[in-house]
Coordinates of C-alpha atoms in Angstrom, one line a residue:
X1 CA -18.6 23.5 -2.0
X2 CA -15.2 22.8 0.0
X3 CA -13.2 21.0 -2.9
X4 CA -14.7 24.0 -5.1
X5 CA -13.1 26.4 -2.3
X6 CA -10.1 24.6 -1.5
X7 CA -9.1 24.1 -5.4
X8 CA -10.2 27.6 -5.8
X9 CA -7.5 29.1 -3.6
X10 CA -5.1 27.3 -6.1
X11 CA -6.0 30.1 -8.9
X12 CA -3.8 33.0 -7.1
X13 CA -0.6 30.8 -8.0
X14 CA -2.1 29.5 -11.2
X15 CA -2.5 33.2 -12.5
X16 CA 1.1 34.0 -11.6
X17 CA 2.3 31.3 -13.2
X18 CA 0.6 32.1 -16.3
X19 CA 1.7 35.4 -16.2
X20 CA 5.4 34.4 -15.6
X21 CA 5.1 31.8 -19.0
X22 CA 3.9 34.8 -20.7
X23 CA 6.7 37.0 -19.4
X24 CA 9.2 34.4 -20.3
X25 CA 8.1 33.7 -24.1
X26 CA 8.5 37.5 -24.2
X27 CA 12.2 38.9 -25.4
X28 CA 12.1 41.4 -22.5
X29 CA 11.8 39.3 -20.1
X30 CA 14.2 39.1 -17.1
X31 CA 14.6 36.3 -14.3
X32 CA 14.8 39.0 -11.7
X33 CA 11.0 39.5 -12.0
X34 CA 9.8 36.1 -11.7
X35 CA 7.7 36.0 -8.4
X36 CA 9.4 34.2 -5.8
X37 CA 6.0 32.0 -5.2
X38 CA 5.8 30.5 -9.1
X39 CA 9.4 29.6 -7.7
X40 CA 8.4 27.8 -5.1
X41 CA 5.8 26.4 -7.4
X42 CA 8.4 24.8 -9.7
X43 CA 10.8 23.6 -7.0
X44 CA 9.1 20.3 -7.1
X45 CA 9.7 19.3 -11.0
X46 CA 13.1 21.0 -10.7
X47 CA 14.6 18.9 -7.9
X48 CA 15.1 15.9 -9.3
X49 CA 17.2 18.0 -11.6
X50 CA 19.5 19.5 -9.2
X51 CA 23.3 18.8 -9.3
X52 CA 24.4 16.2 -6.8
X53 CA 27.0 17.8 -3.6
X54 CA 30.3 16.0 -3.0
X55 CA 28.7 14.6 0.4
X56 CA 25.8 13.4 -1.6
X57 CA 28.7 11.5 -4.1
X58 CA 30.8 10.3 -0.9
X59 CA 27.8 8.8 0.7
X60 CA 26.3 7.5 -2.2
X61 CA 30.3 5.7 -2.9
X62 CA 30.5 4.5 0.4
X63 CA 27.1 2.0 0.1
X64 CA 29.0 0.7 -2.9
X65 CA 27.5 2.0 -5.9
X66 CA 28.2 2.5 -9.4
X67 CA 28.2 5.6 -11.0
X68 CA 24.9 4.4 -13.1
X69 CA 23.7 2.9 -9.8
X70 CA 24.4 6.7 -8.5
X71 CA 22.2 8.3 -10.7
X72 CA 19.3 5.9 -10.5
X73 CA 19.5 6.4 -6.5
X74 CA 19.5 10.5 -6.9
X75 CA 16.3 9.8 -9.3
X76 CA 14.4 9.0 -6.7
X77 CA 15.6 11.6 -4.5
X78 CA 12.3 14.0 -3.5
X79 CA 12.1 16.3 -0.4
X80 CA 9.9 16.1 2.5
X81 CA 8.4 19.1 2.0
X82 CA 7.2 18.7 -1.7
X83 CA 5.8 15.6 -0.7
X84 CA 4.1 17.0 2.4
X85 CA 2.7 20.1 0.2
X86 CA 0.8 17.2 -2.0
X87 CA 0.1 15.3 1.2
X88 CA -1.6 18.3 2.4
X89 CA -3.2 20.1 -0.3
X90 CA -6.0 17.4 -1.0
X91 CA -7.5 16.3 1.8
X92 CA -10.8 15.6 1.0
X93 CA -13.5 18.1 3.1
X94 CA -14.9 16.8 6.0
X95 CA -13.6 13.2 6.3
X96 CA -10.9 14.8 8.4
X97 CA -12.6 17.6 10.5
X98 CA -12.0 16.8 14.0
X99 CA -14.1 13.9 15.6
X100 CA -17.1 12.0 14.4
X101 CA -19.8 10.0 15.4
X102 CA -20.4 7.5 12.7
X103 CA -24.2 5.8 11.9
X104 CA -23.5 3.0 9.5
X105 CA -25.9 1.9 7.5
X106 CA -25.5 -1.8 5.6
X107 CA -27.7 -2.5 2.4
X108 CA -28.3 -5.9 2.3
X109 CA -28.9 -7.0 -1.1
X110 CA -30.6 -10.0 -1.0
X111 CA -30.5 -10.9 -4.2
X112 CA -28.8 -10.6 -8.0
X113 CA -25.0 -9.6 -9.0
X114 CA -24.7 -7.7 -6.2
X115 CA -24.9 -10.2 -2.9
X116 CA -22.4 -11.8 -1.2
X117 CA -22.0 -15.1 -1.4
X118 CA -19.7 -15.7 1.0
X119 CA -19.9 -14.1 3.8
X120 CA -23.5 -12.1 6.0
X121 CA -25.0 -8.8 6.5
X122 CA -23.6 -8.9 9.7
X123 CA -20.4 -9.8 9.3
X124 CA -20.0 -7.2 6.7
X125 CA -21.5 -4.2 9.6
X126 CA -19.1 -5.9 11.3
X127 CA -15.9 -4.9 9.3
X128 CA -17.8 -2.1 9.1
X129 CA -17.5 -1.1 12.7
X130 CA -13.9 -2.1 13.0
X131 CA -12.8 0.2 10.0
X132 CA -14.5 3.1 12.1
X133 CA -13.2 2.3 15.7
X134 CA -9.5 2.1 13.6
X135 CA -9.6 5.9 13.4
X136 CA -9.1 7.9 16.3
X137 CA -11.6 10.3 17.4
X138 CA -14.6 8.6 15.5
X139 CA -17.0 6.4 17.2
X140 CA -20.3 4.8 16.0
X141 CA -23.3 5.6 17.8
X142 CA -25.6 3.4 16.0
X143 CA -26.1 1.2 13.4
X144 CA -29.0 -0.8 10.9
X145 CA -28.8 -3.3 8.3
X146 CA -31.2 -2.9 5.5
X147 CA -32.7 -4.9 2.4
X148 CA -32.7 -3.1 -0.7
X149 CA -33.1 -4.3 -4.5
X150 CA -31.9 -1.3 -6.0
X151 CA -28.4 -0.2 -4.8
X152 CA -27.8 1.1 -7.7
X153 CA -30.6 3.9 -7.5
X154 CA -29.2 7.3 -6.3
X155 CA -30.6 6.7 -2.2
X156 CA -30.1 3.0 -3.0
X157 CA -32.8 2.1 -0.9
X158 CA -36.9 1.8 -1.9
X159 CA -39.4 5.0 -0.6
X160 CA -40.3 3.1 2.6
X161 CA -36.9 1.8 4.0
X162 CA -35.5 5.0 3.0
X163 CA -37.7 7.4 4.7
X164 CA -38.2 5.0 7.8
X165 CA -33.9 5.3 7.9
X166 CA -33.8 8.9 7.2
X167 CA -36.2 9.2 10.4
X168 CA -33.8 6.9 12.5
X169 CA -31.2 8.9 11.8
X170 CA -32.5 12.5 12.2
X171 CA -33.8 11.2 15.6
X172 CA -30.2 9.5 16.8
X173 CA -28.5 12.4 18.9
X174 CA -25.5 13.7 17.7
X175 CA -24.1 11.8 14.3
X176 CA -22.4 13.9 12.8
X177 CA -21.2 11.4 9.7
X178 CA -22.9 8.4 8.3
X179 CA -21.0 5.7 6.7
X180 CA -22.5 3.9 4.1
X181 CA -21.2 0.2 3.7
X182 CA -20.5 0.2 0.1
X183 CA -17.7 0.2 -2.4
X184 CA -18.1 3.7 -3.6
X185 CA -21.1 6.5 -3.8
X186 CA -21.2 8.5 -7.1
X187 CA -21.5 12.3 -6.3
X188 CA -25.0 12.4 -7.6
X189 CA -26.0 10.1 -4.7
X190 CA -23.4 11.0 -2.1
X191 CA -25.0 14.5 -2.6
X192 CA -28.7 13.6 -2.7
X193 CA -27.8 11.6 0.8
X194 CA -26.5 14.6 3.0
X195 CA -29.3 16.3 1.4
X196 CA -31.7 14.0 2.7
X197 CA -29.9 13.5 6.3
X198 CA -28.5 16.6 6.9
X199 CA -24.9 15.3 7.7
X200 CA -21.6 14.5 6.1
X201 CA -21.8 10.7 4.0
X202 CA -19.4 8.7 3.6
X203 CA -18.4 4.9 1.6
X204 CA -15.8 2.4 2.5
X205 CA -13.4 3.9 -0.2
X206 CA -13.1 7.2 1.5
X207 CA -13.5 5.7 4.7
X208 CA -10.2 3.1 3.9
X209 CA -8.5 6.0 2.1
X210 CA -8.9 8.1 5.3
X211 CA -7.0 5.4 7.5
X212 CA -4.8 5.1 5.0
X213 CA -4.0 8.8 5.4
X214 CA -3.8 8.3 9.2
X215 CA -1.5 5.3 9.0
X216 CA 1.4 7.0 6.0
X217 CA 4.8 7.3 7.4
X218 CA 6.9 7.2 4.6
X219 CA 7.2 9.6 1.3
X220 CA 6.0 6.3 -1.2
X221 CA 2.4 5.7 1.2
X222 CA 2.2 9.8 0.9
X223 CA 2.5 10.2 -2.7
X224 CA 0.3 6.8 -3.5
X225 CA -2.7 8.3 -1.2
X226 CA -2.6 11.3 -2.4
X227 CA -3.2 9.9 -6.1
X228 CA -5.5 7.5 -4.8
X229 CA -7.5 10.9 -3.8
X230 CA -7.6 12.5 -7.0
X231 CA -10.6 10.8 -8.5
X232 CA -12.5 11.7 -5.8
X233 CA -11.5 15.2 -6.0
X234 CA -12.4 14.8 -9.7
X235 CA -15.8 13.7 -8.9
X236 CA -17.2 16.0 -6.7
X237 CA -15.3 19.1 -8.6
X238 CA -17.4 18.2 -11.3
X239 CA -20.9 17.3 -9.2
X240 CA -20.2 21.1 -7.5
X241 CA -19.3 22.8 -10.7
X242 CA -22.5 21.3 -12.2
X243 CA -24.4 23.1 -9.0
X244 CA -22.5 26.2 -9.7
X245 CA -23.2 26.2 -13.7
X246 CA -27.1 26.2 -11.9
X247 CA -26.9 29.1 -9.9
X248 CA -25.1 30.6 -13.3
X249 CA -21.8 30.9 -12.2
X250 CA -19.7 28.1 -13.7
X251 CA -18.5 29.1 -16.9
X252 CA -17.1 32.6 -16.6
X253 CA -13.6 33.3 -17.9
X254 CA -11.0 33.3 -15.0
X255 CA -8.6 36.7 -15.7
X256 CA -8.7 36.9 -19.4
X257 CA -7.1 33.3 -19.4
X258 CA -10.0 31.8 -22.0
X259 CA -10.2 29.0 -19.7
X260 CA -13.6 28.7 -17.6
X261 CA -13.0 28.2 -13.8
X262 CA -13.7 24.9 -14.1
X263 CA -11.1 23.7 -17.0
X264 CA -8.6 25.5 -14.6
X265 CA -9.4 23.5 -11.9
X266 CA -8.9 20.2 -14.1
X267 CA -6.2 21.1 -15.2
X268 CA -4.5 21.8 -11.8
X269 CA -5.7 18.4 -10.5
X270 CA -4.1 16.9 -14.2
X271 CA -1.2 18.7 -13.5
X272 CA -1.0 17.7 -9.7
X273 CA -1.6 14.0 -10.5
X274 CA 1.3 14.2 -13.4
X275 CA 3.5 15.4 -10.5
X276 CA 2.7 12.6 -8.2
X277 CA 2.8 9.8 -10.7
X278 CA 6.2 11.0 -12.4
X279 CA 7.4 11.1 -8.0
X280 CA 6.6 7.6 -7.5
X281 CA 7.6 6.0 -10.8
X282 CA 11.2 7.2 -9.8
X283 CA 11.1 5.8 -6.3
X284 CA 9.6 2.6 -8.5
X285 CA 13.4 3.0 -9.7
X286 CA 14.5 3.2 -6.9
X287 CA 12.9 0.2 -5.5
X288 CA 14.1 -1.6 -8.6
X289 CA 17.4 -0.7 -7.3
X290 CA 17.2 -2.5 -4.3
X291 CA 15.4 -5.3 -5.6
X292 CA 18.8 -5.6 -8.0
X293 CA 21.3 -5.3 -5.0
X294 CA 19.3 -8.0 -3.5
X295 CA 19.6 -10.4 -5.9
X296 CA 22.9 -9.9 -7.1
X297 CA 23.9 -10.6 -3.0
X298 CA 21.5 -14.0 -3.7
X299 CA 19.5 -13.1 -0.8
X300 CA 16.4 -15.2 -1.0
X301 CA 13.1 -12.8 -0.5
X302 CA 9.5 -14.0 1.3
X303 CA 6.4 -11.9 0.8
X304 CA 4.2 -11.9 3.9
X305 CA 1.1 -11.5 2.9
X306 CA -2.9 -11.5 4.2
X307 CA -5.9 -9.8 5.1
X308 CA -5.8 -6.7 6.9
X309 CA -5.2 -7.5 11.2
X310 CA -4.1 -11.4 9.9
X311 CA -1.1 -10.9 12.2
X312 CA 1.6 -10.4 9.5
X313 CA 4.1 -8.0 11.4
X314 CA 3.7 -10.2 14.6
X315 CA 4.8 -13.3 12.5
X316 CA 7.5 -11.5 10.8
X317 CA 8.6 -10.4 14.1
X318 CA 9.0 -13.8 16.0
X319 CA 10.7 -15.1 12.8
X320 CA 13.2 -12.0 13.1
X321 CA 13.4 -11.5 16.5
X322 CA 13.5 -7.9 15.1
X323 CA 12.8 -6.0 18.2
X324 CA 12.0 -2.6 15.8
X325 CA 8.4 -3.8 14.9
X326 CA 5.5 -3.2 16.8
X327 CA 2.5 -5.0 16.0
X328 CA -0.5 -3.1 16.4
X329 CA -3.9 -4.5 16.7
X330 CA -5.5 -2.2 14.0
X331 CA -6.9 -2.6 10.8
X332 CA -3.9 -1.1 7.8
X333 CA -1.5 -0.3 10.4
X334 CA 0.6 -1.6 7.7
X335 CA 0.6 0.6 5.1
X336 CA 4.8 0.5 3.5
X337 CA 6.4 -2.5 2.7
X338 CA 9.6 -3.3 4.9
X339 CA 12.1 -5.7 5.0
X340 CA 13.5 -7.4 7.9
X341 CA 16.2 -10.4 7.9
X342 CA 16.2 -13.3 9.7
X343 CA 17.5 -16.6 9.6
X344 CA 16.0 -20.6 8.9
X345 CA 17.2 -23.7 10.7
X346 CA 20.6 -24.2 8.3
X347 CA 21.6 -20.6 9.1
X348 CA 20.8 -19.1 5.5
X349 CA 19.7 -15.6 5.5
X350 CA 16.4 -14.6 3.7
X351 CA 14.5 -11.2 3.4
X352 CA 11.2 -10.8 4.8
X353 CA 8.9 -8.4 3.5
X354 CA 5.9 -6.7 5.1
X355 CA 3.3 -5.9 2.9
X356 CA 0.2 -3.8 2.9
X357 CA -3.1 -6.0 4.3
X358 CA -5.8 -6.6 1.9
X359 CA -9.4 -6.1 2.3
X360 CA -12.8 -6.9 1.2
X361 CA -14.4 -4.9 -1.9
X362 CA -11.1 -2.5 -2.0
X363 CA -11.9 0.2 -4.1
X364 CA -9.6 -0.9 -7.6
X365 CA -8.5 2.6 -7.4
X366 CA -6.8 2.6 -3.9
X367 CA -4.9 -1.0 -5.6
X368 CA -3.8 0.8 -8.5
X369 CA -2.4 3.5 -6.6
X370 CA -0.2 1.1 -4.5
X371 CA 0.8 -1.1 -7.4
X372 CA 4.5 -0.3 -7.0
X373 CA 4.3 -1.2 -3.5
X374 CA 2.5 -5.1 -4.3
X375 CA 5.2 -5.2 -7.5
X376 CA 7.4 -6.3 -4.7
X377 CA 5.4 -9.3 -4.5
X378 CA 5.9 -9.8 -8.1
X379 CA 9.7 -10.4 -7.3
X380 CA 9.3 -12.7 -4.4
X381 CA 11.2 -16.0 -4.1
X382 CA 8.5 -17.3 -2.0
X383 CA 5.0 -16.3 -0.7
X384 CA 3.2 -16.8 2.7
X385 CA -0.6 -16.2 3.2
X386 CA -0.9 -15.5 6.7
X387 CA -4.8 -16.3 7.8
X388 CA -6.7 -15.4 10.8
X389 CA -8.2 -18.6 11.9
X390 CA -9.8 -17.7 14.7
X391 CA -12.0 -14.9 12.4
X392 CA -15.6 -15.7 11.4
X393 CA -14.8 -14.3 8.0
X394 CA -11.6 -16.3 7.5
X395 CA -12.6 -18.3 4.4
X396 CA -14.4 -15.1 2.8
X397 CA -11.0 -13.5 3.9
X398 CA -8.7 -16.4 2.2
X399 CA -10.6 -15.9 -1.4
X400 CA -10.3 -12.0 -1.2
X401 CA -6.9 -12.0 -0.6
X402 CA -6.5 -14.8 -3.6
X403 CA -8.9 -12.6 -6.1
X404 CA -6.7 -9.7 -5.4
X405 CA -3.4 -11.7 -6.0
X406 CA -4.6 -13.3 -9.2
X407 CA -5.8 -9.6 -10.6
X408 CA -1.7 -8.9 -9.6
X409 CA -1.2 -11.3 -12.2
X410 CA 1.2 -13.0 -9.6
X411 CA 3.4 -15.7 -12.0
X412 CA 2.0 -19.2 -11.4
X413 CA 5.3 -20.4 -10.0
X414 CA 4.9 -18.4 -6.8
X415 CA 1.5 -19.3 -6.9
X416 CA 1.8 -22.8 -6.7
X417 CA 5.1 -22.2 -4.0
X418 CA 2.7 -20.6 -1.5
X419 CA 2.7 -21.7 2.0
X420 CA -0.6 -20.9 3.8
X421 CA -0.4 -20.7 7.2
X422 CA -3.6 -20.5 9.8
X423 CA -2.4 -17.8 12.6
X424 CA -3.6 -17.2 16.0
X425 CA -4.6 -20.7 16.7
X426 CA -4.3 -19.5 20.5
X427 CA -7.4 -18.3 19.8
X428 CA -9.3 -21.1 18.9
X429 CA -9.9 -24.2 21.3
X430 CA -8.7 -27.6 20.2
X431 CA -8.0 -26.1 17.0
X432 CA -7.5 -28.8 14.3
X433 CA -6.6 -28.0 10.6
X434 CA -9.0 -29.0 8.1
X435 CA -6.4 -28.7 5.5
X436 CA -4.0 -31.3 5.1
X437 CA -1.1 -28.6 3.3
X438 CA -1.5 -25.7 6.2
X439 CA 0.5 -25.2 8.6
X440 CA -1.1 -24.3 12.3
X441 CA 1.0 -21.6 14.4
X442 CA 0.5 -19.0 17.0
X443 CA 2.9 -16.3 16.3
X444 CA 2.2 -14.3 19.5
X445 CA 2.9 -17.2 21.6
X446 CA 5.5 -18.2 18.7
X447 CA 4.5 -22.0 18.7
X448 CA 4.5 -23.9 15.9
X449 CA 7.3 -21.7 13.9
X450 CA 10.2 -24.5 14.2
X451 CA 8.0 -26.3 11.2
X452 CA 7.2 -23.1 9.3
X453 CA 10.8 -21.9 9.2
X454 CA 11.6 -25.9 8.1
X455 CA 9.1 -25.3 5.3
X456 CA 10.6 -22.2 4.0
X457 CA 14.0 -23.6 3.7
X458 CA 12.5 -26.1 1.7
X459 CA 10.5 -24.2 -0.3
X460 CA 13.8 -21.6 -0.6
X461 CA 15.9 -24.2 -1.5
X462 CA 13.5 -25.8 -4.4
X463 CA 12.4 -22.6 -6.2
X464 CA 16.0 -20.8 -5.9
X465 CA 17.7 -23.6 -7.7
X466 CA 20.9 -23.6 -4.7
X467 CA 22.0 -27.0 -4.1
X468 CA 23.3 -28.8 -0.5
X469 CA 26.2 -30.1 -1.3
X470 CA 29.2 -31.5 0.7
X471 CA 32.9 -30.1 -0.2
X472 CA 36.4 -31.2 1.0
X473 CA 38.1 -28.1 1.6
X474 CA 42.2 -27.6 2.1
X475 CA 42.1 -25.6 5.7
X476 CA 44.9 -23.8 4.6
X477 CA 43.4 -22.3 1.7
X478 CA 40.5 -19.1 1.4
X479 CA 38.2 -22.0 0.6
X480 CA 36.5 -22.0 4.2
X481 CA 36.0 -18.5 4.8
X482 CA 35.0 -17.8 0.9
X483 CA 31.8 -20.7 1.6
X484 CA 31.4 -18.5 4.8
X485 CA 30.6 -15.6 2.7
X486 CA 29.5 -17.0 -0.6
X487 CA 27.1 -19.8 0.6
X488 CA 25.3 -21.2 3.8
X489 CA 27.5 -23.7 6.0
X490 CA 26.0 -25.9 7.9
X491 CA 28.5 -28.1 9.2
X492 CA 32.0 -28.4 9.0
X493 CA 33.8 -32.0 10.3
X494 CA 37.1 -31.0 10.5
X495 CA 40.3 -34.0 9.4
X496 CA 42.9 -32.4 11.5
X497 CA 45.4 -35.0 10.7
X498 CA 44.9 -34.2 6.7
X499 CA 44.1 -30.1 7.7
X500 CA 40.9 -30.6 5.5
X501 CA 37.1 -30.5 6.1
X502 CA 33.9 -31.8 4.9
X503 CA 31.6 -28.6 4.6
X504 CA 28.0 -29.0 4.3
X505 CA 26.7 -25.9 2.5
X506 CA 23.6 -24.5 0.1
X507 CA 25.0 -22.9 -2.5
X508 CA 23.6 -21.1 -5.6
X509 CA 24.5 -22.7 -8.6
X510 CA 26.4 -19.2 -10.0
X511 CA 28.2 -19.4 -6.5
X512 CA 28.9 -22.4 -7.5
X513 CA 30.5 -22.5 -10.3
X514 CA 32.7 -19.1 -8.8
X515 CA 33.8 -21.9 -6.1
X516 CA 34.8 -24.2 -8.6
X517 CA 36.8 -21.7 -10.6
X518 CA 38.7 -20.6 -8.0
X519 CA 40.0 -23.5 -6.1
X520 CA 39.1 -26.2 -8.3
X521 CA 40.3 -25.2 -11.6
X522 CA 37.1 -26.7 -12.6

């Protein structure tokens, strides 16, 4: 009954609110009498309203931007606070009470739609173990891999496995959780389990969605999480309204309102979820924004992308040298993409981006929420799939990762661009590549990254359409400094005698043909 409680302390507001629409569709009606909390309510929807200050404008002038640019950046401004209050208000109950001690319990389905093909029982409990010991505070005290032929049924298991775990468990001192290895529990059976056990239950989608939670720095991760919880606020609302309509107490009226408790409660999730979505499709602006000031500066932009603890923010790192990124040896410690510069062997500049890892039988739900964060992949010049060699799983891992990209309908050209590279090859004794196209590195150690950055530029150079091209310059013309900024030089042999220069550069073609105009009169 804790969402049931928890959405329930919502009504107080919910009545006032009513009461002030009331009040204001009323002639008599006077702002001095609108309670100070339905304000407070309504400061989120009104915010993005409010009239910009001159330091606002200055600042805003300063970066550059047009008016229109201006208005699209204030869009997406939101406060901290709102965003906490929806951070805040729907946390599911339990999955983030203090400390646990986690059984997990594996079905292994042996056979039908339903196994895995590519990977084990125990690797699965494996991955299974590592999303627990991610958290802080939770440990697993035991755990058992069972068959089963019916996942689908309510306690997923047959009588005799069932009863024989139920037993285990009861007898296993102190769980206080059990984390079943699946994709997602319906109420019914999520209720029928703690039921049967006596103890909170969880899946992988709560479990992931809880790290999530732990890992979100930044308003964007906030907001997506929080709509990535709604459904399951949705769910058991309705599973513990169904109990309460038992005990005949779920369909009284809620102050005159003609709106049963529960339709209130819907509607405040509805509304909530409206709230969060309209938050996030302006900071989608937003991003578009800087996507646009990107490319208008011709700044080519790499995804780095893989499985979840493949080593991506180490790699980006030692191809930065940015010393602001701490890798951490955790699964999702990545959870907001970021962007860090760095440069390839003929001194062009390209974007890096840091994306979310992926992971096995991610709830569709959780992907939806953080489309707007993978739409930056979308909008990549080039893409790197960073694989953990050295993991048992790495194969199952590789055609995860490529399931998830190709449901991200990523366009064929980047498809076909992508550099795979086979990380942490430290790891692995006398490691030799079994695929021809791959390229071996370490990026703790950093070896191997003088041929990866090499097969960027390449790759950069092909799919952007810039060209290498060798100009004469006059030395005592802008020419030189204007390739300096425009384009990439790579070499300049200087003629003193003439005061001229060969230049080697990449240049975009619309840089280009700006060169030409300018000093060539072509």
């Amino acid at each position: 009954m804790a969402t049931l409680r928890r959405i329930h302390s919502w009504l107080p507001q919910l009545l006032r609110t009513q009461a002030c629409r009331r009040a204001a569709a009323a002639p008599t009606c006077r702002l001095h009498r609108t309670p100070a909390s339905v304000l407070r309510g309504r400061e989120f929807s009104l915010s993005a309203c409010r009239p910009k200050s001159t330091k606002d404008l200055n600042s805003a002038r300063q970066r550059g931007l047009t008016e229109e640019e201006e208005e699209e950046e204030d869009e997406g401004f939101i406060e901290d606070s709102e965003v906490e209050e929806l951070f805040q208000l729907q946390v599911p109950a339990g999955i983030g009470e203090g400390q646990h001690r986690v059984f997990i319990v594996h079905p292994d389905v042996k056979w039908g739609s339903r196994k895995q093909h590519l990977t084990s029982a125990e690797l699965m409990m494996a991955e299974a173990v590592g999303l627990v010991n991610t958290l802080d505070n939770w440990r697993v005290v035991d755990t058992i891999i069972l068959s089963t032929k019916t996942p689908e049924k309510k306690r997923i298991f047959g009588k005799g496995n069932f009863q024989s775990l139920t037993e285990k468990i009861r007898q296993t001192p102190g769980v206080s959780a059990v984390f079943v290895n699946v994709d997602h529990l319906s109420p019914v059976s999520e209720k029928e389990l703690e039921e049967a056990w006596g103890v909170k239950v969880f899946d992988r989608y709560s479990v992931v969605l809880h790290i999530f939670r732990c890992n979100a720095r930044t308003k964007e991760a906030k907001l997506q999480i929080s709509l990535a919880e709604i459904p399951l606020l949705r769910s058991r609302l309705k599973n513990e309204m169904a109990n309460l309509d038992q005990q005949g107490g779920g369909s009284r009226y809620i102050g005159g309102s003609g709106e049963t408790l529960f339709e209130i409660q819907q509607r405040l999730l509805k509304e909530r979820e409206m709230k969060i979505r309209s938050a996030l499709e302006k900071l989608r602006r937003k991003r578009h924004l800087l996507r646009s000031q990107r490319k208008h500066k011709e700044i080519p932009v790499v995804s780095v992308l893989g499985y979840t603890n493949c080593g991506k923010t180490t790699l980006i790192k030692a191809l930065t040298g940015d010393s602001c990124l701490q890798p951490r040896n955790q699964l999702f410690a990545t959870l907001d993409v970021t962007v860090h510069a760095g440069q390839l062997p003929s001194h062009m500049t390209v974007l890096y981006v840091d994306t979310i890892g992926f992971l096995s039988q991610l709830p569709h739900q959780l992907i939806d929420s953080f489309s707007a964060t993978l739409e930056d992949i979308k909008h990549s010049d080039l893409l790197l799939h960073v694989r953990d060699i050295s993991h048992p799983e790495t194969v199952n891992q590789k055609v995860n990762v490529l399931n998830v990209l190709k449901n991200l309908q990523i366009p064929d050209r980047l498809m076909n661009s992508m550099i795979e590279i086979h990380n942490k090859i430290d790891l692995v004794d006398n490691y030799e590549s079994a695929e021809l196209n791959a390229l071996p590195i370490s990026a703790l150690e950093e070896r191997g990254l003088g041929e990866l950055k090499k097969a960027v530029e390449e790759q950069i150079v092909n799919c952007t359409g810039k060209h290498i091209l060798d100009l004469q310059v006059d030395l005592s013309t802008p020419q030189l400094s204007w390739l300096y900024k425009e384009a990439t030089v790579q070499d300049v042999q200087v003629n003193a005698d003439e005061g001229s220069a060969v230049v080697k550069v990449i240049i975009s073609t619309a840089a280009y043909g700006r060169y030409r105009k300018l000093f060539t009169g072509g």
